[in-house]
Structure formats: structure tokens, C-alpha cells
CSV table of C-alpha atoms and ligand atoms in Angstrom, one decimal:
chain,number,residue,atom,x,y,z
A,1,MET,CA,-36.3,7.4,-22.7
A,2,LYS,CA,-38.9,8.8,-20.3
A,3,LEU,CA,-37.1,11.1,-17.9
A,4,THR,CA,-38.4,12.4,-14.6
A,5,ARG,CA,-38.1,16.1,-13.7
A,6,GLU,CA,-35.1,15.2,-11.5
A,7,ASP,CA,-33.4,13.3,-14.4
A,8,GLN,CA,-34.0,16.2,-16.7
A,9,GLU,CA,-32.6,18.7,-14.2
A,10,ILE,CA,-29.5,16.5,-13.8
A,11,LEU,CA,-29.2,16.4,-17.6
A,12,ASN,CA,-29.5,20.2,-17.8
A,13,GLY,CA,-26.5,20.6,-15.4
A,14,LYS,CA,-28.4,21.8,-12.3
A,15,HIS,CA,-26.6,19.2,-10.2
A,16,GLY,CA,-23.1,20.0,-11.6
A,17,LYS,CA,-20.9,19.0,-14.5
A,18,ALA,CA,-20.1,15.5,-13.3
A,19,ALA,CA,-23.7,14.6,-12.7
A,20,LYS,CA,-24.6,16.0,-16.1
A,21,LYS,CA,-22.0,13.9,-17.8
A,22,SER,CA,-23.1,10.9,-15.8
A,23,MET,CA,-26.7,11.3,-16.9
A,24,GLU,CA,-25.5,11.5,-20.5
A,25,ILE,CA,-23.7,8.2,-20.1
A,26,LEU,CA,-26.7,6.6,-18.5
A,27,ILE,CA,-29.1,7.8,-21.2
A,28,THR,CA,-26.8,6.6,-24.0
A,29,LEU,CA,-26.7,3.2,-22.2
A,30,GLY,CA,-30.4,3.2,-21.8
A,31,GLU,CA,-31.0,3.9,-25.4
A,32,ILE,CA,-28.7,1.1,-26.5
A,33,PHE,CA,-30.6,-1.4,-24.4
A,34,ASP,CA,-34.1,0.1,-25.1
A,35,ALA,CA,-34.7,1.1,-21.4
A,36,GLU,CA,-38.0,2.9,-20.9
A,37,ASP,CA,-36.8,4.9,-18.0
A,38,MET,CA,-34.4,5.2,-15.1
A,39,VAL,CA,-34.7,3.3,-11.8
A,40,ASP,CA,-33.3,4.6,-8.5
A,41,VAL,CA,-30.4,2.5,-7.1
A,42,VAL,CA,-29.7,2.0,-3.4
A,43,GLY,CA,-26.0,1.1,-3.8
A,44,VAL,CA,-23.1,1.1,-6.2
A,45,GLN,CA,-19.9,-0.9,-6.5
A,46,ILE,CA,-17.2,0.3,-8.9
A,47,ALA,CA,-14.7,-2.0,-10.6
A,48,GLY,CA,-11.6,-1.2,-12.6
A,49,VAL,CA,-10.0,0.3,-9.5
A,50,SER,CA,-6.5,-1.1,-10.0
A,51,TYR,CA,-4.1,1.4,-11.6
A,52,ASP,CA,-3.1,-1.6,-13.8
A,53,ASN,CA,-6.6,-1.3,-15.4
A,54,LEU,CA,-7.1,2.4,-15.1
A,55,GLY,CA,-3.8,3.7,-16.5
A,56,GLU,CA,-3.4,7.5,-17.0
A,57,ALA,CA,-6.5,7.8,-19.3
A,58,GLY,CA,-8.7,6.3,-16.6
A,59,LEU,CA,-7.2,8.5,-13.9
A,60,GLU,CA,-7.8,11.6,-16.0
A,61,PHE,CA,-11.5,10.7,-16.4
A,62,LEU,CA,-11.7,10.1,-12.6
A,63,SER,CA,-10.0,13.4,-11.8
A,64,GLU,CA,-12.4,15.2,-14.2
A,65,MET,CA,-15.5,13.6,-12.5
A,66,ALA,CA,-14.0,14.4,-9.1
A,67,ASP,CA,-13.9,18.1,-9.9
A,68,ASP,CA,-17.5,18.6,-8.7
A,69,GLY,CA,-18.9,15.1,-8.6
A,70,LYS,CA,-20.4,13.8,-5.3
A,71,VAL,CA,-22.0,10.4,-4.8
A,72,LYS,CA,-25.8,10.2,-4.2
A,73,VAL,CA,-25.9,6.6,-2.8
A,74,LEU,CA,-23.6,4.3,-0.8
A,75,THR,CA,-20.7,3.4,-3.1
A,76,THR,CA,-17.7,1.1,-2.5
A,77,LEU,CA,-14.8,0.0,-4.7
A,78,ASN,CA,-13.6,-3.3,-6.1
A,79,PRO,CA,-10.1,-4.5,-5.1
A,80,ALA,CA,-7.2,-2.2,-5.9
A,81,GLY,CA,-3.8,-3.2,-7.2
A,82,MET,CA,-2.3,-3.3,-3.7
A,83,ASP,CA,-2.9,-3.5,0.0
A,84,ARG,CA,-3.1,0.2,0.9
A,85,GLU,CA,-1.2,-0.2,4.2
A,86,ASN,CA,1.0,-3.3,3.6
A,87,TRP,CA,2.1,-2.8,0.0
A,88,GLN,CA,5.8,-2.8,0.6
A,89,VAL,CA,5.7,-6.2,2.4
A,90,LEU,CA,3.9,-7.6,-0.6
A,91,GLY,CA,6.6,-6.5,-3.0
A,92,ILE,CA,4.6,-3.7,-4.8
A,93,ASP,CA,6.8,-1.1,-6.3
A,94,LYS,CA,6.8,2.6,-5.2
A,95,GLU,CA,5.7,4.1,-8.5
A,96,PHE,CA,2.7,1.8,-8.8
A,97,ALA,CA,1.7,2.6,-5.1
A,98,TYR,CA,1.9,6.3,-5.8
A,99,ASN,CA,-0.4,6.0,-8.9
A,100,GLN,CA,-2.8,3.6,-7.1
A,101,ASN,CA,-3.1,6.1,-4.3
A,102,ARG,CA,-3.9,8.9,-6.8
A,103,ALA,CA,-6.8,6.9,-8.1
A,104,ILE,CA,-8.1,6.1,-4.6
A,105,GLU,CA,-7.9,9.8,-3.7
A,106,ALA,CA,-10.0,10.7,-6.7
A,107,PHE,CA,-12.6,8.2,-5.6
A,108,ALA,CA,-12.5,9.5,-2.0
A,109,LYS,CA,-13.0,13.1,-3.2
A,110,MET,CA,-16.3,12.0,-4.7
A,111,GLY,CA,-17.5,10.6,-1.4
A,112,ILE,CA,-16.9,7.0,-2.3
A,113,ILE,CA,-16.1,4.7,0.6
A,114,THR,CA,-12.7,3.4,-0.3
A,115,THR,CA,-13.0,-0.1,1.0
A,116,CYS,CA,-11.7,-2.1,-1.9
A,117,SER,CA,-13.5,-5.4,-2.0
A,118,CYS,CA,-15.3,-7.8,-4.3
A,119,THR,CA,-17.6,-8.9,-1.5
A,120,PRO,CA,-19.3,-5.6,-0.6
A,121,TYR,CA,-22.3,-7.6,0.6
A,122,LEU,CA,-20.1,-8.9,3.5
A,123,ILE,CA,-18.9,-5.4,4.7
A,124,GLY,CA,-21.9,-3.1,4.7
A,125,ASN,CA,-22.8,-2.4,1.1
A,126,SER,CA,-25.5,-5.0,1.7
A,127,PRO,CA,-28.7,-4.7,-0.2
A,128,HIS,CA,-31.8,-6.7,0.5
A,129,TYR,CA,-34.3,-8.6,-1.7
A,130,GLY,CA,-35.7,-6.7,-4.7
A,131,GLN,CA,-33.6,-3.6,-4.3
A,132,HIS,CA,-31.9,-2.1,-7.4
A,133,LEU,CA,-28.2,-1.7,-7.6
A,134,ALA,CA,-25.5,-0.7,-10.1
A,135,TRP,CA,-22.6,-3.1,-9.3
A,136,ALA,CA,-19.7,-3.9,-11.5
A,137,GLU,CA,-17.7,-6.8,-10.1
A,138,SER,CA,-19.0,-9.9,-11.9
A,139,SER,CA,-18.9,-12.3,-8.9
A,140,ALA,CA,-20.7,-9.7,-6.7
A,141,VAL,CA,-23.3,-9.0,-9.4
A,142,CYS,CA,-24.0,-12.8,-9.6
A,143,TYR,CA,-24.2,-13.1,-5.8
A,144,ALA,CA,-26.5,-10.0,-5.4
A,145,ASN,CA,-28.9,-11.1,-8.2
A,146,SER,CA,-29.0,-14.8,-7.2
A,147,VAL,CA,-28.3,-15.2,-3.5
A,148,ILE,CA,-29.8,-11.9,-2.2
A,149,GLY,CA,-32.5,-11.4,-4.9
A,150,ALA,CA,-31.4,-7.8,-5.5
A,151,ARG,CA,-31.3,-6.5,-9.1
A,152,THR,CA,-28.3,-5.3,-11.0
A,153,ASN,CA,-26.8,-5.5,-14.4
A,154,ARG,CA,-23.0,-6.0,-14.7
A,155,GLU,CA,-21.9,-2.4,-15.0
A,156,GLY,CA,-18.6,-1.1,-16.5
A,157,GLY,CA,-16.4,1.3,-14.5
A,158,PRO,CA,-17.8,4.5,-16.1
A,159,SER,CA,-21.5,3.4,-15.9
A,160,ALA,CA,-21.2,2.4,-12.2
A,161,LEU,CA,-19.6,5.7,-11.4
A,162,ALA,CA,-22.3,7.5,-13.4
A,163,SER,CA,-24.9,5.7,-11.2
A,164,ALA,CA,-23.1,6.7,-8.1
A,165,LEU,CA,-23.1,10.3,-9.0
A,166,THR,CA,-26.8,10.4,-10.0
A,167,GLY,CA,-28.4,7.5,-7.9
A,168,LYS,CA,-29.9,6.1,-11.1
A,169,THR,CA,-29.5,3.4,-13.7
A,170,PRO,CA,-31.4,2.6,-16.9
A,171,ARG,CA,-34.2,0.0,-16.3
A,172,TYR,CA,-33.3,-2.9,-18.5
A,173,GLY,CA,-31.8,-6.4,-18.3
A,174,TYR,CA,-31.8,-7.9,-14.8
A,175,HIS,CA,-33.8,-5.0,-13.4
A,176,LEU,CA,-36.9,-6.5,-15.2
A,177,ASP,CA,-38.8,-9.6,-14.1
A,178,GLU,CA,-39.0,-10.9,-17.7
A,179,ASN,CA,-35.2,-11.3,-17.8
A,180,ARG,CA,-34.8,-13.2,-14.6
A,181,HIS,CA,-36.2,-16.6,-15.2
A,182,GLY,CA,-34.1,-19.8,-15.5
A,183,GLU,CA,-33.3,-20.9,-19.0
A,184,VAL,CA,-31.4,-24.2,-18.4
A,185,LEU,CA,-32.2,-26.9,-15.9
A,186,VAL,CA,-29.1,-28.4,-14.3
A,187,ASN,CA,-29.6,-31.5,-12.2
A,188,VAL,CA,-26.7,-32.0,-9.8
A,189,ASN,CA,-26.6,-35.7,-8.9
A,190,VAL,CA,-23.6,-35.7,-6.7
A,191,SER,CA,-22.8,-34.1,-3.3
A,192,VAL,CA,-20.9,-30.9,-3.6
A,193,THR,CA,-19.1,-29.3,-0.6
A,194,GLY,CA,-16.4,-26.7,0.0
A,195,THR,CA,-15.5,-23.5,-1.8
A,196,ASP,CA,-13.2,-25.4,-4.2
A,197,GLU,CA,-15.9,-27.9,-5.2
A,198,PHE,CA,-18.5,-25.2,-5.6
A,199,GLY,CA,-16.0,-23.4,-7.9
A,200,VAL,CA,-15.5,-26.5,-9.9
A,201,LEU,CA,-19.3,-26.9,-10.2
A,202,GLY,CA,-19.5,-23.2,-11.4
A,203,LYS,CA,-16.9,-24.0,-14.1
A,204,ILE,CA,-18.9,-27.0,-15.4
A,205,ILE,CA,-22.1,-25.1,-15.5
A,206,GLY,CA,-20.4,-22.0,-16.9
A,207,ASP,CA,-18.7,-23.9,-19.7
A,208,ARG,CA,-22.0,-25.5,-20.7
A,209,LEU,CA,-23.9,-22.2,-20.6
A,210,GLY,CA,-21.2,-20.7,-22.9
A,211,ASP,CA,-21.8,-23.6,-25.4
A,212,LEU,CA,-25.5,-23.2,-25.2
A,213,GLY,CA,-25.5,-19.4,-25.5
A,214,LYS,CA,-27.7,-19.2,-22.4
A,215,LYS,CA,-27.1,-17.3,-19.2
A,216,ILE,CA,-29.4,-18.3,-16.4
A,217,PRO,CA,-29.2,-21.8,-14.9
A,218,TYR,CA,-31.7,-23.3,-12.6
A,219,ILE,CA,-29.8,-25.7,-10.4
A,220,ALA,CA,-31.6,-28.6,-8.8
A,221,GLY,CA,-30.3,-31.3,-6.4
A,222,MET,CA,-28.1,-29.2,-4.1
A,223,SER,CA,-28.9,-30.0,-0.4
A,224,SER,CA,-27.2,-27.0,1.2
A,225,ALA,CA,-24.8,-24.2,0.5
A,226,THR,CA,-22.9,-21.8,2.8
A,227,ILE,CA,-22.3,-18.1,2.0
A,228,GLU,CA,-18.7,-18.9,1.3
A,229,GLU,CA,-19.6,-21.7,-1.1
A,230,LEU,CA,-22.2,-19.5,-2.9
A,231,LYS,CA,-19.7,-16.7,-3.3
A,232,SER,CA,-17.2,-19.1,-4.8
A,233,PHE,CA,-19.9,-20.5,-7.1
A,234,SER,CA,-21.0,-17.0,-8.1
A,235,ALA,CA,-17.5,-16.1,-9.1
A,236,SER,CA,-16.9,-19.2,-11.0
A,237,VAL,CA,-20.2,-19.4,-13.0
A,238,ALA,CA,-19.7,-15.7,-13.9
A,239,THR,CA,-16.1,-16.2,-15.0
A,240,TYR,CA,-16.7,-19.4,-17.1
A,241,GLY,CA,-20.2,-18.7,-18.3
A,242,GLY,CA,-20.8,-15.0,-18.1
A,243,ALA,CA,-23.7,-15.7,-15.8
A,244,ALA,CA,-25.0,-12.8,-13.7
A,245,LEU,CA,-27.9,-14.8,-12.2
A,246,PHE,CA,-28.7,-18.3,-11.2
A,247,HIS,CA,-31.4,-20.0,-9.2
A,248,MET,CA,-30.7,-22.9,-6.9
A,249,GLU,CA,-33.7,-25.0,-5.8
A,250,ASN,CA,-34.6,-24.5,-2.1
A,251,ILE,CA,-31.6,-22.2,-1.6
A,252,THR,CA,-31.9,-18.9,-3.5
A,253,PRO,CA,-34.8,-16.6,-2.9
A,254,GLU,CA,-36.3,-16.4,-6.4
A,255,CYS,CA,-36.1,-20.2,-7.1
A,256,ASP,CA,-39.9,-20.5,-7.0
A,257,LYS,CA,-40.8,-17.2,-8.5
A,258,TYR,CA,-40.5,-18.2,-12.2
A,259,PRO,CA,-41.4,-21.5,-13.9
A,260,LYS,CA,-38.7,-24.1,-13.7
A,261,PRO,CA,-37.1,-24.5,-17.2
A,262,HIS,CA,-37.5,-27.8,-18.9
A,263,GLU,CA,-36.6,-27.4,-22.5
A,264,ILE,CA,-32.8,-27.6,-22.0
A,265,VAL,CA,-31.7,-30.0,-19.3
A,266,PHE,CA,-28.3,-31.4,-18.4
A,267,ASP,CA,-27.0,-33.6,-15.5
A,268,ILE,CA,-23.8,-33.4,-13.5
A,269,GLY,CA,-22.3,-36.4,-11.8
A,270,GLN,CA,-19.0,-37.3,-10.1
A,271,VAL,CA,-17.3,-38.0,-13.4
A,272,ASP,CA,-18.0,-34.4,-14.5
A,273,LEU,CA,-16.7,-33.0,-11.2
A,274,ASP,CA,-13.5,-35.0,-11.4
A,275,LYS,CA,-12.9,-34.1,-15.0
A,276,ALA,CA,-13.4,-30.3,-14.4
A,277,ARG,CA,-11.2,-30.5,-11.3
A,278,SER,CA,-8.4,-32.1,-13.3
A,279,GLU,CA,-8.6,-29.2,-15.8
A,280,LEU,CA,-7.8,-26.9,-12.9
A,281,ILE,CA,-4.6,-28.7,-12.0
A,282,ASP,CA,-1.4,-28.3,-14.1
A,283,ASP,CA,0.5,-31.5,-13.6
A,284,ASP,CA,3.9,-30.0,-14.1
A,285,GLY,CA,3.2,-27.0,-11.9
A,286,GLU,CA,5.7,-26.4,-9.1
A,287,ILE,CA,3.8,-24.4,-6.5
A,288,ASP,CA,5.6,-21.4,-4.9
A,289,PHE,CA,2.6,-19.2,-4.1
A,290,VAL,CA,-0.7,-20.0,-2.2
A,291,SER,CA,-3.6,-17.6,-2.0
A,292,ILE,CA,-7.0,-17.9,-0.3
A,293,GLY,CA,-9.7,-15.3,-0.6
A,294,CYS,CA,-11.1,-15.2,-4.2
A,295,PRO,CA,-13.7,-13.7,-3.8
A,296,HIS,CA,-12.4,-11.9,-0.7
A,297,ALA,CA,-12.3,-14.1,2.4
A,298,SER,CA,-15.0,-13.9,5.0
A,299,ILE,CA,-14.3,-13.8,8.7
A,300,HIS,CA,-15.4,-17.4,8.9
A,301,GLU,CA,-12.8,-18.5,6.3
A,302,ILE,CA,-10.1,-16.5,8.2
A,303,ALA,CA,-11.1,-18.2,11.4
A,304,THR,CA,-10.6,-21.6,9.7
A,305,ILE,CA,-7.2,-20.6,8.3
A,306,ALA,CA,-6.1,-19.4,11.8
A,307,LYS,CA,-7.2,-22.7,13.3
A,308,LEU,CA,-5.2,-24.7,10.7
A,309,LEU,CA,-2.1,-22.5,11.0
A,310,GLU,CA,-1.9,-22.2,14.8
A,311,GLY,CA,1.6,-23.0,16.0
A,312,LYS,CA,2.9,-23.9,12.5
A,313,ARG,CA,5.3,-22.2,10.1
A,314,ILE,CA,4.6,-21.9,6.4
A,315,LYS,CA,7.4,-22.4,3.8
A,316,LYS,CA,5.8,-20.7,0.8
A,317,GLU,CA,4.5,-17.2,0.0
A,318,PHE,CA,0.9,-17.3,1.2
A,319,TRP,CA,-1.6,-14.5,0.9
A,320,ILE,CA,-5.0,-14.2,2.5
A,321,THR,CA,-6.9,-11.6,0.4
A,322,THR,CA,-9.8,-9.9,2.1
A,323,ALA,CA,-11.6,-6.6,2.7
A,324,ARG,CA,-10.0,-4.3,5.2
A,325,PRO,CA,-13.0,-4.2,7.5
A,326,THR,CA,-12.9,-8.0,7.7
A,327,LYS,CA,-9.1,-7.9,8.4
A,328,LYS,CA,-9.9,-5.5,11.3
A,329,ILE,CA,-12.3,-8.0,12.8
A,330,ALA,CA,-9.6,-10.7,12.3
A,331,ASP,CA,-7.1,-8.4,14.2
A,332,GLU,CA,-9.5,-8.0,17.1
A,333,ALA,CA,-10.3,-11.6,17.3
A,334,GLY,CA,-6.6,-12.6,17.4
A,335,PHE,CA,-6.8,-14.5,14.1
A,336,SER,CA,-4.4,-12.1,12.3
A,337,LYS,CA,-1.6,-12.6,14.9
A,338,ILE,CA,-1.9,-16.4,14.6
A,339,ILE,CA,-1.8,-16.2,10.8
A,340,GLU,CA,1.1,-13.7,10.6
A,341,ASP,CA,3.1,-15.6,13.3
A,342,ALA,CA,2.9,-18.6,11.0
A,343,GLY,CA,4.4,-16.5,8.2
A,344,ALA,CA,1.4,-15.9,6.0
A,345,LYS,CA,0.5,-12.4,4.8
A,346,PHE,CA,-2.7,-10.5,4.6
A,347,ALA,CA,-3.3,-8.7,1.4
A,348,ALA,CA,-6.3,-6.5,2.2
A,349,ASP,CA,-7.9,-4.2,-0.5
A,350,THR,CA,-6.4,-6.3,-3.3
A,351,CYS,CA,-6.2,-9.9,-4.6
A,352,CYS,CA,-3.9,-12.4,-6.4
A,353,VAL,CA,-5.5,-11.4,-9.8
A,354,VAL,CA,-5.5,-7.6,-9.7
A,355,ALA,CA,-2.2,-7.1,-7.9
A,356,PRO,CA,0.7,-6.6,-10.4
A,357,ILE,CA,2.5,-10.0,-9.7
A,358,LYS,CA,2.9,-11.4,-13.1
A,359,GLY,CA,6.3,-13.2,-13.4
A,360,ARG,CA,6.9,-13.2,-9.6
A,361,PHE,CA,5.8,-16.8,-9.1
A,362,LYS,CA,5.8,-20.1,-11.1
A,363,GLY,CA,2.8,-21.9,-9.7
A,364,MET,CA,-0.2,-20.8,-7.6
A,365,MET,CA,-2.5,-22.9,-5.5
A,366,VAL,CA,-5.9,-21.6,-4.6
A,367,ASP,CA,-9.4,-22.8,-3.5
A,368,SER,CA,-11.0,-20.7,-6.2
A,369,ALA,CA,-11.9,-21.7,-9.8
A,370,LYS,CA,-12.0,-18.0,-10.8
A,371,ALA,CA,-8.5,-17.4,-9.5
A,372,CYS,CA,-7.4,-20.5,-11.5
A,373,TYR,CA,-8.8,-18.9,-14.7
A,374,TYR,CA,-7.1,-15.5,-14.2
A,375,GLY,CA,-3.9,-17.0,-12.7
A,376,ARG,CA,-3.4,-18.8,-16.0
A,377,ALA,CA,-4.8,-16.2,-18.4
A,378,LYS,CA,-3.5,-13.0,-16.8
A,379,ASN,CA,-0.5,-13.9,-14.7
A,380,LYS,CA,0.7,-17.0,-16.7
A,381,PHE,CA,1.1,-19.1,-13.5
A,382,LYS,CA,0.8,-22.8,-13.4
A,383,ILE,CA,-2.2,-23.5,-11.2
A,384,LYS,CA,-3.7,-26.0,-8.8
A,385,ILE,CA,-7.1,-26.0,-7.1
A,386,GLY,CA,-7.7,-27.6,-3.7
A,387,SER,CA,-9.7,-27.1,-0.5
A,388,ILE,CA,-8.6,-24.6,2.1
A,389,GLU,CA,-7.1,-27.4,4.0
A,390,GLU,CA,-5.1,-28.6,1.0
A,391,CYS,CA,-3.9,-25.1,0.2
A,392,ILE,CA,-2.6,-24.8,3.8
A,393,GLU,CA,-0.9,-28.2,3.5
A,394,GLU,CA,0.8,-27.0,0.4
A,395,ALA,CA,2.0,-23.8,2.1
A,396,LEU,CA,3.4,-25.8,4.9
A,397,LYS,CA,5.5,-28.1,2.6
B,1,LIG,FE1,-12.4,-10.8,-6.1
B,1,LIG,FE2,-10.0,-10.7,-7.2
B,1,LIG,FE3,-11.4,-13.0,-7.1
B,1,LIG,S1,-11.6,-9.2,-7.4
B,1,LIG,S2,-13.5,-12.3,-7.2
B,1,LIG,S3,-10.6,-11.8,-5.3
B,1,LIG,S4,-10.2,-12.2,-8.8
């Protein structure tokens, strides 16, 4: 790889041990993927934050890097295994909380902003079109590449941290124009609305991409999409199809930049939506847990939940998972009080997938196709997808 003088100095240890180790990690990665050089990144988002994922080995690596490592660019974290303020109310055990806090402290020591969220783009880690990033959370990577038109590969925990400590990433993959064009044309011949339905659409397209061995869909036929719908779609198409980028005609910023694909085409109609939705509902599932906020809920979604819960009382465990800064806005706006008076709980900094809740519930209802996937695969819950309104109806039953 061609290294600049600065890259070389970092490699020689002039910027400290952690930066040197980071540059070694990035060069190894760059050589594997034939990157010509490094590119400067404007922001980093680190995943694998839950102590459940890190374990003692991960914590040891972090502590070593935190010895003299300091971030060079704005860096935030993916959800942790617990709400950092409200973990006892959510039933998290003391030992887990102690270990999770040790991990967060190591991140903080390096100058990382310890907001733990999979929607960094909603809370200030907000790149603009064409900027290079090193983000790790799959849904955020897909959103950044597609909806914002920024450029990031899907980083692992160590490579994202290495980028944070050097401000660089190897230039390959989605950082290059040649790897960003649509490969499969998807004609959507049905109206799609709501976060749940966009998640279902993401599942259909993701499943097909997996079968085709392709990664970048060009989606035609959508009339509009909200930020919340696009975040749900990004999470779902990344989960089911490993997609890190999609183009949506008339909606995403690079939709006209590359030729529209025409060699592989498939259509989606109402029958496909109904079939995919039925695959995300377990018939025999008794629901005892409802969760909204995968990816983390926006203030707009929280406002909707507050409106639907006002003056009511829920009967099931109900979490709203969000970023702490969004929760603070909800507090100030009075939404949190309405929601908590109704008996629902905020789970800031965490989510229904990364929190250690396996075995605590039988069935989970969500508005997110991604949460359905992990609810089944990781937590062994029965699952049911529905709109935000349907989720709230279920919690009230
Ligand atoms: Fe975010 Fe957790 Fe869903 S990290 S995308 S809320 S699985």
C-alpha cells in the first residue's frame, strides 16, 4: 500500500503504541482487500460494545488500546448490553452491569463519545454526502451509504477502533465508485408504508439478494419514504441480504449516478409482501414482551408512541429502545412522562437484541424485521411483526 508520511509516522510509533497497532491492523486489512492507499475518515461508529459480545478477551484488547490511544475523529458507540442509568429497572444483573461499565470506561478513556446507538446519524455523528466513514453497525452502514450517500465499509469492532485512533481507513469496497452501482433491479408494484412494511420489503429483497449472490439492489416504484421507514429498511435488507448499499429511485441521492441495472430484474407485489409478513409471525406465539426502536427510535416515533399511550395503561413488558440524547429530548417534550405513566419503559443505550434477555420472555412483538430475525435466532423468542399501532394494541391487551 502507498502510505503518506503521516501514515508512515503512525506506523513507526510516533503517535503512540495504540495508534501504531491500529495502523498495523488497517494495513493488514488494506492488503487483504488490495487497497491502494488510506483515506481520511470524518467519523467512526464502533460495534461489539455489549459485554455479551466483548467478553474478557475483548475487554483486555480495549484496555490495552486505552493505555495511550486517543481518537482522532468523532467516534460514537453501538448499543451496549444495558441502559446505563436504568439497568436495574430493566432486570439486568449487577455483575453484567459492572463489566459493561468497565468496557464503556475504556472507550471513554480513548475520547470516544459514549452515546450507545445504532442510529448515530440521528444524534450528531451525522456525515454528509460523499464523506468517508468507518462505521460498524450493519443498519447504520447501509443507511449511511444509501440514504446519505456517505461511504463506508462494514467494519468490525477492532478495525473501526483502529480507524478512530488514526483517522484513516483503507480505500477499498464502498469507498470506491466502481463498487457502488446497482446490480439487481427490483420493481416494487405495490404501495409500501410504515416501518414494519419497509422491514418486510427489506426481508424480501434481502432474501433474494442472498439467493442471487448479489449485494446492491436498485429499487424502483417507491413513491415516498420517511427517515424511519428507510432506517427500518436499511436494517432489514442488511440483516437478510448482507446489503450495505441500495439505491431507491427518486429517493436516495446516488440513484441517478450509475446506470440502472437491467440484467437481473425481479418484481414484488402484494402476494410477496403478505407471504414475507406471514413468515415473521409465529402462529403459536404468546406475546409477553413488546419492543419498539430497532433501529433506535427517532423522536418522531417516540412522539407517536406517546400520543397512542396517553391516559392508558399497558399490561405487558414494553420497551422503547433509543439513543440517550433522543430520550433527553423526549423528557423535555413531556413524551417520556406520558409513556412511563402508561407503564412502558425506556431502554436507552441498548436494545432488545443486545441486552442479555434470553429466556426472560416467551414471545416478542416488534415493528422491525431485523428484531424478528435476532429475536428468533439469538433470544429464541416466538415473534410477531406489526405496525407501531398494532404493537401498542398488543401491549394494552
Ligand atoms: Fe439497533 Fe439493536 Fe436493532 S443495535 S438495529 S436496535 S438490533
